[in-house]
């Protein structure tokens, strides 16, 4: 029987049509909660410039000068929006009015940024909802690492990092429940003031490729003389790009003519846009490197189904890896770094997984995976279903029912 | 794996060639003429048809018959006859003019008439060449029933010696076929200069060349290089593109026997007793003629008189500014003379009668002009860049390709000691194309 508690999830991005990363996790949480609670909603406080088409009518888009400020700050718009929930009178009023109208018993903050402003704005409410924190990463250190990597000056971002850090500490210590994607993150949150944490790692929806989508890719690659592909799916998040460069790079002459590495998602677009076409190594990599860009969900499923090997060249970044869960659920051969399997340790010794932590070993593993040509070398002792969202997020709904 | 099939030599870049064989085409020709007569191998020829995007068999005689105008000496014979005949006619006509008209033919007017005649002649040659190319294209690309599609098997060997990079679709097709069929693929690499020395070429070559080289180095069963320097460059490229295994590259030396059997004929731009230096090669930035300009200017500045420099070679790229300077500078316009379209027999005369040759190239795959100079018994001053020390050995003189002073000093030293310095080169034994072919044959078989 479903609980009568009303739950509202809040984030700084819409989740309509979510395919990757944070939005996909929130979408999965929403679906999971709907199985256990009668009333579950999500609201995004977001910038239309970064999500021009995919949002719900009830999502709250920032306006005016604030919207302009976020337009040219894709790396810090989450912070700007979060802060503005307190400081921008118009936005504050709209957010509070929405919450009042919905009157949730529990407000779950997805990725702490809304809390930067909400911790103050919440005083405007006529009642006191419970707050839970759904952490996807240790945000203050991730943001610092991201902005450092992009070349921001320390003095320019110091206040921002401090605001995020103090809000994250505040949320961790005040939340009625704290959810973490890895044990390491959970322990960090306890150190930041959380009384305890509930582990709810990232998962995937079951692979459900249609034959027509698989056939699409078969024809696409056949036209290019390619018969075996190793796929790396990712956003343009810097750790994805860094991981590709560190573990694979552009020297792809070790691949045979009928083999290719395929990049799906913005990781591919970013790498292609920044390719130096006057450098012999980078230019000739295009003979064995294909970017298929952002894909619809069915096409992505088809690509995963068609792929011979999944690549997980993850070398940095916190949180746990949606891509790892996807790779496990696909039952395909995987070439991955040890870091990619953090929080999925029970899967890393499976026979279809080749772990490699140096570039040469990673490339040799790709060749070996192609050579072995063993599409589903699955270890029957491993329960692949345990990476599905429904299993991974069950602890969250259980905890929410308890509080 | 021992293969019992056919050895296919690719003749793609010769099928549309018309005129004098130079460089890469010359190499293809020399090997083709020996392969076709080699009864120990089952040799056939193929070519890529870029209009139909397929590979067809082609007969040796379709590419190299006299009537198709592609034999080098045949073309040059025609070239010489026409030019000589026109010249003779002009001399005869001017001689038979009435005295009052002959008086009007001042030196200046004669010179202008000569320039007009040259332009008319060049225009006629271009039209003739264009007609020949069109004829070749029509002949080659209409598909007579005798042009069969080639079906390669894993017992076959495909030998590529020519400029595959000019046909990107052929590179793709061949690489896919190689993967699918498993024939033996042997690639001869002359040089890889366009990949890491992009500054020496205009736009548009780096990409097709790099793509070709990537497929060749990653896909070929045998790589043959024409120098140790090229082999080292190829190994560097292999590492760059992520091939970790050590490549086994075979080495081959190109022949340098003088090919022109006809008697040498003196060109009209050099007078009988004139002493001159010679440099032979396409006028492109890599051959570094700009250094020679600096050398001659420096000589002038120091009051040193150098012999005339005859530059023989077709027009290349990235040299317009240098040519303008040389040809408009009063100090050099008569001492450095550029000549293109020089006949084989005239070139032979130039080699035989020059004091020595200079070849200040910045980068080479081998350095055939250095060896050709030796084949004529002539000393050559070149640079120590890339493969040139291999080609020059202990017979050549060396100076920096970036130091006009050093190069000038080498030239003046040579001029002052010519007899002693050129003793060695006069005993040089040319490396024959037959010898080169033997190496190729041992690699194939």
PDB file of C-alpha atoms in Angstrom, chain B residues 113-334:
ATOM      1  CA  UNK B 113      59.210  38.186 -81.398  1.00  0.00           C
ATOM      2  CA  UNK B 114      60.987  35.291 -79.760  1.00  0.00           C
ATOM      3  CA  UNK B 115      58.910  35.799 -76.576  1.00  0.00           C
ATOM      4  CA  UNK B 116      55.712  35.869 -78.616  1.00  0.00           C
ATOM      5  CA  UNK B 117      56.760  32.755 -80.482  1.00  0.00           C
ATOM      6  CA  UNK B 118      57.496  31.032 -77.186  1.00  0.00           C
ATOM      7  CA  UNK B 119      54.052  31.929 -75.830  1.00  0.00           C
ATOM      8  CA  UNK B 120      52.380  30.653 -78.980  1.00  0.00           C
ATOM      9  CA  UNK B 121      54.433  27.491 -78.816  1.00  0.00           C
ATOM     10  CA  UNK B 122      53.620  26.916 -75.134  1.00  0.00           C
ATOM     11  CA  UNK B 123      49.957  27.494 -75.814  1.00  0.00           C
ATOM     12  CA  UNK B 124      50.041  24.955 -78.622  1.00  0.00           C
ATOM     13  CA  UNK B 125      51.832  22.457 -76.382  1.00  0.00           C
ATOM     14  CA  UNK B 126      49.265  22.961 -73.638  1.00  0.00           C
ATOM     15  CA  UNK B 127      46.472  22.380 -76.119  1.00  0.00           C
ATOM     16  CA  UNK B 128      48.226  19.278 -77.385  1.00  0.00           C
ATOM     17  CA  UNK B 129      48.768  18.037 -73.839  1.00  0.00           C
ATOM     18  CA  UNK B 130      45.172  18.769 -72.943  1.00  0.00           C
ATOM     19  CA  UNK B 131      43.950  16.853 -75.964  1.00  0.00           C
ATOM     20  CA  UNK B 132      46.195  13.930 -75.059  1.00  0.00           C
ATOM     21  CA  UNK B 133      44.937  13.881 -71.473  1.00  0.00           C
ATOM     22  CA  UNK B 134      41.360  14.023 -72.666  1.00  0.00           C
ATOM     23  CA  UNK B 135      42.034  11.179 -75.052  1.00  0.00           C
ATOM     24  CA  UNK B 136      43.631   9.155 -72.270  1.00  0.00           C
ATOM     25  CA  UNK B 137      40.680   9.785 -69.981  1.00  0.00           C
ATOM     26  CA  UNK B 138      38.189   8.830 -72.613  1.00  0.00           C
ATOM     27  CA  UNK B 139      40.133   5.698 -73.485  1.00  0.00           C
ATOM     28  CA  UNK B 140      40.781   4.698 -69.880  1.00  0.00           C
ATOM     29  CA  UNK B 141      37.367   5.316 -68.511  1.00  0.00           C
ATOM     30  CA  UNK B 142      35.221   3.942 -71.239  1.00  0.00           C
ATOM     31  CA  UNK B 143      35.049   0.325 -70.293  1.00  0.00           C
ATOM     32  CA  UNK B 144      35.907  -1.948 -73.169  1.00  0.00           C
ATOM     33  CA  UNK B 145      34.910  -5.537 -72.632  1.00  0.00           C
ATOM     34  CA  UNK B 146      38.570  -6.455 -72.219  1.00  0.00           C
ATOM     35  CA  UNK B 147      38.768  -4.445 -68.938  1.00  0.00           C
ATOM     36  CA  UNK B 148      37.759  -7.049 -66.389  1.00  0.00           C
ATOM     37  CA  UNK B 149      36.893  -6.464 -62.774  1.00  0.00           C
ATOM     38  CA  UNK B 150      39.608  -7.748 -60.503  1.00  0.00           C
ATOM     39  CA  UNK B 151      38.680 -10.374 -57.926  1.00  0.00           C
ATOM     40  CA  UNK B 152      41.461 -10.556 -55.376  1.00  0.00           C
ATOM     41  CA  UNK B 153      42.098 -13.672 -53.308  1.00  0.00           C
ATOM     42  CA  UNK B 154      44.134 -14.314 -50.205  1.00  0.00           C
ATOM     43  CA  UNK B 155      46.785 -15.892 -52.427  1.00  0.00           C
ATOM     44  CA  UNK B 156      47.396 -12.635 -54.270  1.00  0.00           C
ATOM     45  CA  UNK B 157      49.867  -9.862 -53.675  1.00  0.00           C
ATOM     46  CA  UNK B 158      49.012  -6.223 -54.345  1.00  0.00           C
ATOM     47  CA  UNK B 159      52.023  -4.003 -54.854  1.00  0.00           C
ATOM     48  CA  UNK B 160      51.555  -0.241 -54.609  1.00  0.00           C
ATOM     49  CA  UNK B 161      54.438   1.943 -55.687  1.00  0.00           C
ATOM     50  CA  UNK B 162      52.575   5.016 -56.912  1.00  0.00           C
ATOM     51  CA  UNK B 163      50.686   7.952 -55.453  1.00  0.00           C
ATOM     52  CA  UNK B 164      47.742   6.244 -53.798  1.00  0.00           C
ATOM     53  CA  UNK B 165      46.998   9.381 -51.768  1.00  0.00           C
ATOM     54  CA  UNK B 166      45.687  11.098 -54.889  1.00  0.00           C
ATOM     55  CA  UNK B 167      42.718   8.707 -54.757  1.00  0.00           C
ATOM     56  CA  UNK B 168      41.129   8.803 -51.272  1.00  0.00           C
ATOM     57  CA  UNK B 169      38.291   6.504 -52.337  1.00  0.00           C
ATOM     58  CA  UNK B 170      40.816   3.960 -53.543  1.00  0.00           C
ATOM     59  CA  UNK B 171      42.547   4.098 -50.156  1.00  0.00           C
ATOM     60  CA  UNK B 172      39.211   3.313 -48.491  1.00  0.00           C
ATOM     61  CA  UNK B 173      38.309   0.567 -50.947  1.00  0.00           C
ATOM     62  CA  UNK B 174      41.685  -1.115 -50.772  1.00  0.00           C
ATOM     63  CA  UNK B 175      41.790  -1.051 -46.975  1.00  0.00           C
ATOM     64  CA  UNK B 176      38.336  -2.626 -46.729  1.00  0.00           C
ATOM     65  CA  UNK B 177      39.241  -5.285 -49.311  1.00  0.00           C
ATOM     66  CA  UNK B 178      42.490  -6.045 -47.551  1.00  0.00           C
ATOM     67  CA  UNK B 179      40.617  -6.633 -44.309  1.00  0.00           C
ATOM     68  CA  UNK B 180      37.959  -8.790 -45.972  1.00  0.00           C
ATOM     69  CA  UNK B 181      40.010 -10.790 -48.480  1.00  0.00           C
ATOM     70  CA  UNK B 182      43.372 -11.010 -46.766  1.00  0.00           C
ATOM     71  CA  UNK B 183      45.635 -10.555 -49.805  1.00  0.00           C
ATOM     72  CA  UNK B 184      49.229  -9.611 -49.217  1.00  0.00           C
ATOM     73  CA  UNK B 185      49.639  -5.850 -49.401  1.00  0.00           C
ATOM     74  CA  UNK B 186      53.088  -4.415 -50.133  1.00  0.00           C
ATOM     75  CA  UNK B 187      53.472  -0.646 -49.998  1.00  0.00           C
ATOM     76  CA  UNK B 188      56.516   1.247 -51.160  1.00  0.00           C
ATOM     77  CA  UNK B 189      56.893   4.555 -49.351  1.00  0.00           C
ATOM     78  CA  UNK B 190      58.954   7.278 -51.008  1.00  0.00           C
ATOM     79  CA  UNK B 191      58.688   9.776 -48.179  1.00  0.00           C
ATOM     80  CA  UNK B 192      56.194  11.075 -45.629  1.00  0.00           C
ATOM     81  CA  UNK B 193      57.143  14.727 -45.857  1.00  0.00           C
ATOM     82  CA  UNK B 194      53.556  16.085 -46.141  1.00  0.00           C
ATOM     83  CA  UNK B 195      52.723  14.676 -42.691  1.00  0.00           C
ATOM     84  CA  UNK B 196      55.280  16.333 -40.453  1.00  0.00           C
ATOM     85  CA  UNK B 197      56.585  19.067 -42.767  1.00  0.00           C
ATOM     86  CA  UNK B 198      53.234  20.568 -43.726  1.00  0.00           C
ATOM     87  CA  UNK B 199      54.840  23.958 -44.115  1.00  0.00           C
ATOM     88  CA  UNK B 200      56.590  22.737 -47.259  1.00  0.00           C
ATOM     89  CA  UNK B 201      53.359  22.102 -49.140  1.00  0.00           C
ATOM     90  CA  UNK B 202      50.284  24.081 -49.936  1.00  0.00           C
ATOM     91  CA  UNK B 203      46.884  23.338 -48.472  1.00  0.00           C
ATOM     92  CA  UNK B 204      45.136  20.140 -49.390  1.00  0.00           C
ATOM     93  CA  UNK B 205      47.858  17.502 -49.279  1.00  0.00           C
ATOM     94  CA  UNK B 206      48.215  16.810 -45.559  1.00  0.00           C
ATOM     95  CA  UNK B 207      44.788  15.200 -45.173  1.00  0.00           C
ATOM     96  CA  UNK B 208      44.714  12.732 -48.070  1.00  0.00           C
ATOM     97  CA  UNK B 209      48.359  11.859 -47.566  1.00  0.00           C
ATOM     98  CA  UNK B 210      47.951  11.244 -43.824  1.00  0.00           C
ATOM     99  CA  UNK B 211      44.909   9.072 -44.428  1.00  0.00           C
ATOM    100  CA  UNK B 212      46.771   7.021 -47.021  1.00  0.00           C
ATOM    101  CA  UNK B 213      49.790   6.637 -44.762  1.00  0.00           C
ATOM    102  CA  UNK B 214      47.673   5.604 -41.789  1.00  0.00           C
ATOM    103  CA  UNK B 215      46.061   2.770 -43.774  1.00  0.00           C
ATOM    104  CA  UNK B 216      49.353   1.745 -45.342  1.00  0.00           C
ATOM    105  CA  UNK B 217      51.310   1.620 -42.103  1.00  0.00           C
ATOM    106  CA  UNK B 218      48.540  -0.048 -40.108  1.00  0.00           C
ATOM    107  CA  UNK B 219      47.401  -2.406 -42.854  1.00  0.00           C
ATOM    108  CA  UNK B 220      50.302  -3.373 -45.119  1.00  0.00           C
ATOM    109  CA  UNK B 221      52.026  -6.706 -44.731  1.00  0.00           C
ATOM    110  CA  UNK B 222      55.284  -5.299 -46.045  1.00  0.00           C
ATOM    111  CA  UNK B 223      56.553  -1.763 -46.057  1.00  0.00           C
ATOM    112  CA  UNK B 224      59.420  -0.807 -48.328  1.00  0.00           C
ATOM    113  CA  UNK B 225      61.216   2.504 -47.925  1.00  0.00           C
ATOM    114  CA  UNK B 226      63.649   4.121 -50.322  1.00  0.00           C
ATOM    115  CA  UNK B 227      66.023   5.304 -47.595  1.00  0.00           C
ATOM    116  CA  UNK B 228      66.863   4.706 -43.945  1.00  0.00           C
ATOM    117  CA  UNK B 229      65.714   8.263 -43.286  1.00  0.00           C
ATOM    118  CA  UNK B 230      62.266   7.515 -44.703  1.00  0.00           C
ATOM    119  CA  UNK B 231      62.172   4.271 -42.734  1.00  0.00           C
ATOM    120  CA  UNK B 232      62.926   6.194 -39.532  1.00  0.00           C
ATOM    121  CA  UNK B 233      60.178   8.682 -40.379  1.00  0.00           C
ATOM    122  CA  UNK B 234      57.721   5.826 -40.955  1.00  0.00           C
ATOM    123  CA  UNK B 235      58.638   4.232 -37.622  1.00  0.00           C
ATOM    124  CA  UNK B 236      58.039   7.578 -35.910  1.00  0.00           C
ATOM    125  CA  UNK B 237      54.648   7.841 -37.582  1.00  0.00           C
ATOM    126  CA  UNK B 238      53.761   4.286 -36.552  1.00  0.00           C
ATOM    127  CA  UNK B 239      54.487   5.071 -32.911  1.00  0.00           C
ATOM    128  CA  UNK B 240      52.575   8.334 -33.233  1.00  0.00           C
ATOM    129  CA  UNK B 241      49.445   6.539 -34.428  1.00  0.00           C
ATOM    130  CA  UNK B 242      49.646   3.989 -31.646  1.00  0.00           C
ATOM    131  CA  UNK B 243      51.316   0.992 -33.283  1.00  0.00           C
ATOM    132  CA  UNK B 244      53.512  -0.415 -30.595  1.00  0.00           C
ATOM    133  CA  UNK B 245      55.083  -3.374 -32.399  1.00  0.00           C
ATOM    134  CA  UNK B 246      58.387  -2.746 -34.117  1.00  0.00           C
ATOM    135  CA  UNK B 247      57.808  -2.465 -37.853  1.00  0.00           C
ATOM    136  CA  UNK B 248      59.929  -4.616 -40.130  1.00  0.00           C
ATOM    137  CA  UNK B 249      60.643  -2.202 -42.959  1.00  0.00           C
ATOM    138  CA  UNK B 250      62.519  -3.337 -46.048  1.00  0.00           C
ATOM    139  CA  UNK B 251      64.916  -0.988 -47.744  1.00  0.00           C
ATOM    140  CA  UNK B 252      65.238  -0.509 -51.471  1.00  0.00           C
ATOM    141  CA  UNK B 253      67.543   1.712 -53.470  1.00  0.00           C
ATOM    142  CA  UNK B 254      66.214   3.416 -56.570  1.00  0.00           C
ATOM    143  CA  UNK B 255      68.156   3.168 -59.794  1.00  0.00           C
ATOM    144  CA  UNK B 256      70.112   6.191 -60.977  1.00  0.00           C
ATOM    145  CA  UNK B 257      71.492   5.064 -64.332  1.00  0.00           C
ATOM    146  CA  UNK B 258      71.156   7.869 -66.854  1.00  0.00           C
ATOM    147  CA  UNK B 259      68.181   6.952 -68.976  1.00  0.00           C
ATOM    148  CA  UNK B 260      68.757   9.110 -71.974  1.00  0.00           C
ATOM    149  CA  UNK B 261      70.429   7.105 -74.697  1.00  0.00           C
ATOM    150  CA  UNK B 262      69.906   9.694 -77.441  1.00  0.00           C
ATOM    151  CA  UNK B 263      72.701  12.100 -78.157  1.00  0.00           C
ATOM    152  CA  UNK B 264      72.883  15.184 -75.996  1.00  0.00           C
ATOM    153  CA  UNK B 265      71.780  18.453 -77.569  1.00  0.00           C
ATOM    154  CA  UNK B 266      72.849  21.883 -76.418  1.00  0.00           C
ATOM    155  CA  UNK B 267      69.945  24.086 -75.311  1.00  0.00           C
ATOM    156  CA  UNK B 268      69.937  27.606 -76.685  1.00  0.00           C
ATOM    157  CA  UNK B 269      69.946  29.307 -73.279  1.00  0.00           C
ATOM    158  CA  UNK B 270      73.561  28.342 -72.635  1.00  0.00           C
ATOM    159  CA  UNK B 271      76.324  29.488 -74.896  1.00  0.00           C
ATOM    160  CA  UNK B 272      79.148  27.205 -76.055  1.00  0.00           C
ATOM    161  CA  UNK B 273      81.954  28.129 -73.745  1.00  0.00           C
ATOM    162  CA  UNK B 274      79.817  29.271 -70.847  1.00  0.00           C
ATOM    163  CA  UNK B 275      80.631  27.788 -67.442  1.00  0.00           C
ATOM    164  CA  UNK B 276      77.615  27.123 -65.298  1.00  0.00           C
ATOM    165  CA  UNK B 277      76.293  25.285 -62.288  1.00  0.00           C
ATOM    166  CA  UNK B 278      73.214  23.133 -62.493  1.00  0.00           C
ATOM    167  CA  UNK B 279      70.388  22.290 -60.133  1.00  0.00           C
ATOM    168  CA  UNK B 280      67.634  19.906 -61.196  1.00  0.00           C
ATOM    169  CA  UNK B 281      64.262  19.468 -59.531  1.00  0.00           C
ATOM    170  CA  UNK B 282      60.780  20.911 -59.333  1.00  0.00           C
ATOM    171  CA  UNK B 283      60.844  24.550 -58.298  1.00  0.00           C
ATOM    172  CA  UNK B 284      59.056  24.129 -54.978  1.00  0.00           C
ATOM    173  CA  UNK B 285      59.862  25.607 -51.614  1.00  0.00           C
ATOM    174  CA  UNK B 286      61.303  22.350 -50.271  1.00  0.00           C
ATOM    175  CA  UNK B 287      64.099  22.360 -52.871  1.00  0.00           C
ATOM    176  CA  UNK B 288      65.265  25.586 -51.279  1.00  0.00           C
ATOM    177  CA  UNK B 289      66.086  27.697 -54.316  1.00  0.00           C
ATOM    178  CA  UNK B 290      65.657  30.689 -52.044  1.00  0.00           C
ATOM    179  CA  UNK B 291      68.941  29.711 -50.406  1.00  0.00           C
ATOM    180  CA  UNK B 292      70.655  29.815 -53.787  1.00  0.00           C
ATOM    181  CA  UNK B 293      69.297  33.309 -54.330  1.00  0.00           C
ATOM    182  CA  UNK B 294      70.812  34.339 -50.978  1.00  0.00           C
ATOM    183  CA  UNK B 295      74.091  32.653 -51.936  1.00  0.00           C
ATOM    184  CA  UNK B 296      74.317  34.606 -55.184  1.00  0.00           C
ATOM    185  CA  UNK B 297      73.424  37.853 -53.480  1.00  0.00           C
ATOM    186  CA  UNK B 298      75.997  37.246 -50.777  1.00  0.00           C
ATOM    187  CA  UNK B 299      78.605  36.483 -53.428  1.00  0.00           C
ATOM    188  CA  UNK B 300      77.800  39.728 -55.137  1.00  0.00           C
ATOM    189  CA  UNK B 301      78.085  41.614 -51.873  1.00  0.00           C
ATOM    190  CA  UNK B 302      81.542  40.141 -51.327  1.00  0.00           C
ATOM    191  CA  UNK B 303      82.704  40.738 -54.844  1.00  0.00           C
ATOM    192  CA  UNK B 304      82.784  37.038 -55.625  1.00  0.00           C
ATOM    193  CA  UNK B 305      81.798  36.077 -59.154  1.00  0.00           C
ATOM    194  CA  UNK B 306      79.911  32.843 -59.407  1.00  0.00           C
ATOM    195  CA  UNK B 307      79.145  30.960 -62.612  1.00  0.00           C
ATOM    196  CA  UNK B 308      75.653  31.145 -64.007  1.00  0.00           C
ATOM    197  CA  UNK B 309      73.204  28.855 -62.231  1.00  0.00           C
ATOM    198  CA  UNK B 310      70.808  26.946 -64.454  1.00  0.00           C
ATOM    199  CA  UNK B 311      67.708  25.770 -62.609  1.00  0.00           C
ATOM    200  CA  UNK B 312      65.933  22.987 -64.484  1.00  0.00           C
ATOM    201  CA  UNK B 313      62.536  21.943 -63.220  1.00  0.00           C
ATOM    202  CA  UNK B 314      58.835  22.384 -63.573  1.00  0.00           C
ATOM    203  CA  UNK B 315      56.902  25.017 -61.650  1.00  0.00           C
ATOM    204  CA  UNK B 316      56.025  23.841 -58.198  1.00  0.00           C
ATOM    205  CA  UNK B 317      54.514  25.587 -55.197  1.00  0.00           C
ATOM    206  CA  UNK B 318      55.161  28.306 -52.652  1.00  0.00           C
ATOM    207  CA  UNK B 319      57.964  29.816 -54.731  1.00  0.00           C
ATOM    208  CA  UNK B 320      56.270  32.686 -56.552  1.00  0.00           C
ATOM    209  CA  UNK B 321      57.831  35.393 -54.404  1.00  0.00           C
ATOM    210  CA  UNK B 322      61.302  33.903 -54.704  1.00  0.00           C
ATOM    211  CA  UNK B 323      60.959  33.594 -58.474  1.00  0.00           C
ATOM    212  CA  UNK B 324      59.760  37.153 -58.747  1.00  0.00           C
ATOM    213  CA  UNK B 325      62.765  38.391 -56.814  1.00  0.00           C
ATOM    214  CA  UNK B 326      65.258  36.367 -58.816  1.00  0.00           C
ATOM    215  CA  UNK B 327      63.759  37.292 -62.164  1.00  0.00           C
ATOM    216  CA  UNK B 328      63.345  40.975 -61.388  1.00  0.00           C
ATOM    217  CA  UNK B 329      66.563  41.526 -59.516  1.00  0.00           C
ATOM    218  CA  UNK B 330      69.095  42.990 -61.950  1.00  0.00           C
ATOM    219  CA  UNK B 331      71.856  41.253 -60.027  1.00  0.00           C
ATOM    220  CA  UNK B 332      70.405  37.801 -60.531  1.00  0.00           C
ATOM    221  CA  UNK B 333      68.062  37.789 -63.520  1.00  0.00           C
ATOM    222  CA  UNK B 334      70.798  36.705 -65.882  1.00  0.00           C
TER     223      UNK B 334
END
